[in-house]
Amino acid sequence: MDAAAARRGRSLIDVDQLTPAEVHWLLDTARSFEEVSRRAVKKVPALRGRTVVNLFFEPSTRTRISFELAAKRLSADVVNFAAAASSVVKGEALKDTVLTLQAMGVDALVVRHPCSGAPGVIDGWTDAAVINAGDGMHAHPTQALLDCYALIRRIGCLQDKRIAIVGDIMHSRVARSCIKAFTMLGAEVVLVAPPTLMPAGLPPETRFSYVLEDVLEDCDVFYLLRLQTERQEEGLIPSLREYAAAYQMDARRLGRARPHALVMHPGPINRGVEISAEVADGPRAVMLDQVTSGLAVRMAVLFMALGGKEGGDAESG
Ligand code: CP
């Protein structure tokens, strides 16, 4: 059984469930699906007859819409669940919501939840494949995979590249999954944040700095994070203005970086805080490539989770 076959029909809670071979299989499969989005009729029958529910308990633009488009391009049926318009507001428990959806025969649940660990718990309640679309401060595996995909498209491979993750690392599920994925593919990660936003208990080998200027000249990629105000206690930064003065990637700082250095961000960006408008709209910003990559990578993740069309493959259609 190959790496992909071993994973088919399984849930994806974080990237550390995957071996490097499985990550490469996913990225290769995403590459083969990318072409579907350039067709006049953007559809293949790979998941025809399967049902995917987007179960989102937190706001999302990129992740929810790209999972919906990904499922539709694979010909799955898609249902979008919005907690605010559901029986959750009448007090229905998460477990009963999941069991209700299972009773309708859904094949996959794409889950975003404010509580770290919720998708893993849901996975224990249902036979449906569960895909973590971001849980609390824990993990955002498809974001990390799409970031690897977007970077590999730009720079060939991640081996021996140095990637600075800059900003609110403490509250960032994206940072946690990206650290695992980038290092799995051979990159060196350096964390840059004010002391109040740097997570405690980092492994001793972790490279970090409290000063962005310290790493400006020796990184290939600057991966910026927004301040996760929805998860922060108050008082972790003196003010937005002072935070921006110390950590914003602006044209002056990018001008000191290596000429080939790229700027990434998972979105949503806050122009004028962690990134200047000039950098966000400039040629070294990769954010829209990340979004494009997200569609292909989420097609691959759904294909893996649902095992694809019987007897079919990623090229079918
Ligand atoms: N990067 C990301 O998860 O964006 P959304 O919150 O818009 O899905």
PDB file of C-alpha atoms and ligand atoms in Angstrom, residues 56 59-65 112 133 140 143 146 173-174 223 226 265-268 298, ligand 1:
ATOM      1  CA  PHE A  56     -17.746  26.466  10.695  1.00  0.00           C
ATOM      2  CA  PRO A  59     -15.724  33.369  10.583  1.00  0.00           C
ATOM      3  CA  SER A  60     -13.724  32.529   7.478  1.00  0.00           C
ATOM      4  CA  THR A  61     -13.371  33.773   3.926  1.00  0.00           C
ATOM      5  CA  ARG A  62     -10.454  31.897   2.367  1.00  0.00           C
ATOM      6  CA  THR A  63     -10.761  28.517   4.035  1.00  0.00           C
ATOM      7  CA  ARG A  64     -14.531  28.070   3.837  1.00  0.00           C
ATOM      8  CA  ILE A  65     -14.908  29.267   0.257  1.00  0.00           C
ATOM      9  CA  ARG A 112     -13.424  25.278  12.068  1.00  0.00           C
ATOM     10  CA  ALA A 133     -10.001  23.945   9.031  1.00  0.00           C
ATOM     11  CA  HIS A 140      -4.496  24.821  10.670  1.00  0.00           C
ATOM     12  CA  GLN A 143      -3.048  26.429   5.574  1.00  0.00           C
ATOM     13  CA  LEU A 146      -0.975  25.321   0.890  1.00  0.00           C
ATOM     14  CA  ARG A 173      -2.647  27.961  14.904  1.00  0.00           C
ATOM     15  CA  VAL A 174      -1.158  28.806  11.508  1.00  0.00           C
ATOM     16  CA  TYR A 223       5.789  34.840   6.973  1.00  0.00           C
ATOM     17  CA  ARG A 226      -1.860  39.263  12.193  1.00  0.00           C
ATOM     18  CA  HIS A 265       0.679  35.953   5.113  1.00  0.00           C
ATOM     19  CA  PRO A 266      -2.186  33.514   5.720  1.00  0.00           C
ATOM     20  CA  GLY A 267      -4.739  36.333   5.598  1.00  0.00           C
ATOM     21  CA  PRO A 268      -6.714  38.237   6.505  1.00  0.00           C
ATOM     22  CA  ARG A 298      -7.840  21.459  -0.500  1.00  0.00           C
TER      23      ARG A 298
HETATM   24  N1   CP B   1      -6.058  31.969   6.442  1.00  0.00           N
HETATM   25  C1   CP B   1      -7.341  31.763   6.838  1.00  0.00           C
HETATM   26  O1   CP B   1      -7.648  30.780   7.531  1.00  0.00           O
HETATM   27  O2   CP B   1      -8.224  32.696   6.404  1.00  0.00           O
HETATM   28  P1   CP B   1      -9.792  32.671   6.701  1.00  0.00           P
HETATM   29  O3   CP B   1      -9.969  32.910   8.186  1.00  0.00           O
HETATM   30  O4   CP B   1     -10.375  33.758   5.859  1.00  0.00           O
HETATM   31  O5   CP B   1     -10.307  31.307   6.336  1.00  0.00           O
END
